[in-house]
């Protein structure tokens, strides 16, 4: 979701959409993964646990973030303006 990333620039050019609008549509996905990763990283640091347990906790955190009621709604509820339902 970096605005200066080559893949982001090429994706917005290929889809013929505004570049900043494309970046805004990618932010919920990037923030979801970042939050789940931060939770797993924090748990790994506190518990000094093996990598397999941390991986399992990261997957659980990802499911909680995606399917939970975080930010007032599910990630799938966020749609850019003007998109089809």
C-alpha positions as CSV (number, residue, x, y, z in Angstrom):
1,X,0.0,0.0,0.0
2,X,3.0,2.3,-0.3
3,X,2.2,5.1,-2.7
4,X,5.7,5.0,-4.2
5,X,5.8,1.2,-4.7
6,X,6.2,0.1,-8.3
7,X,3.5,-2.5,-8.1
8,X,1.0,0.0,-6.6
9,X,1.8,2.5,-9.4
10,X,1.5,-0.1,-12.1
11,X,-1.7,-1.5,-10.6
12,X,-3.4,1.9,-10.6
13,X,-2.2,2.6,-14.1
14,X,-3.3,-0.8,-15.4
15,X,-6.8,-0.4,-13.8
16,X,-7.0,3.2,-15.1
17,X,-8.0,4.5,-11.7
18,X,-6.7,7.4,-9.5
19,X,-3.5,6.5,-7.8
20,X,-4.4,7.7,-4.4
21,X,-7.8,6.0,-4.5
22,X,-6.0,2.7,-5.3
23,X,-3.7,3.2,-2.3
24,X,-6.7,3.9,0.0
25,X,-8.4,0.7,-1.1
26,X,-5.3,-1.3,-0.1
27,X,-4.9,0.2,3.4
28,X,-7.6,-1.9,5.2
29,X,-5.9,-5.1,4.0
30,X,-2.4,-4.0,4.9
31,X,-3.5,-2.7,8.3
32,X,-5.3,-6.0,9.0
33,X,-2.1,-8.0,8.4
34,X,0.0,-5.5,10.3
35,X,-2.2,-5.7,13.4
36,X,-2.3,-9.5,13.4
37,X,1.5,-9.6,13.0
38,X,2.0,-7.1,15.8
39,X,-0.1,-9.2,18.1
40,X,1.9,-12.4,17.2
41,X,5.2,-10.5,17.6
42,X,4.2,-9.2,21.0
43,X,3.1,-12.6,22.3
44,X,6.3,-14.2,20.9
45,X,8.4,-11.6,22.8
46,X,6.6,-11.9,26.1
47,X,6.3,-15.7,26.1
48,X,9.6,-16.6,24.3
49,X,7.7,-19.4,22.6
50,X,8.7,-21.7,19.7
51,X,8.0,-20.5,16.2
52,X,5.2,-23.0,15.5
53,X,3.2,-21.7,18.5
54,X,3.8,-18.1,17.3
55,X,2.6,-19.0,13.8
56,X,-0.5,-20.6,15.3
57,X,-1.2,-17.5,17.4
58,X,-0.6,-15.3,14.4
59,X,-3.2,-17.2,12.5
60,X,-5.7,-17.0,15.4
61,X,-5.0,-13.2,15.6
62,X,-5.6,-12.8,11.9
63,X,-9.0,-14.6,12.1
64,X,-10.0,-12.5,15.1
65,X,-9.1,-9.3,13.3
66,X,-10.8,-10.3,10.1
67,X,-13.9,-12.0,11.5
68,X,-14.3,-9.9,14.6
69,X,-16.1,-6.6,15.0
70,X,-13.0,-4.5,14.8
71,X,-13.2,-0.8,13.8
72,X,-17.0,-1.0,13.9
73,X,-17.3,-3.5,11.1
74,X,-15.7,-6.3,9.2
75,X,-13.0,-5.7,6.7
76,X,-15.3,-6.9,3.9
77,X,-17.7,-4.0,4.7
78,X,-15.3,-1.4,3.7
79,X,-15.8,-0.5,0.0
80,X,-14.5,2.5,-1.9
81,X,-16.9,5.2,-2.9
82,X,-18.7,4.5,-6.1
83,X,-18.0,0.8,-6.1
84,X,-20.7,-1.7,-6.8
85,X,-22.3,-3.5,-3.9
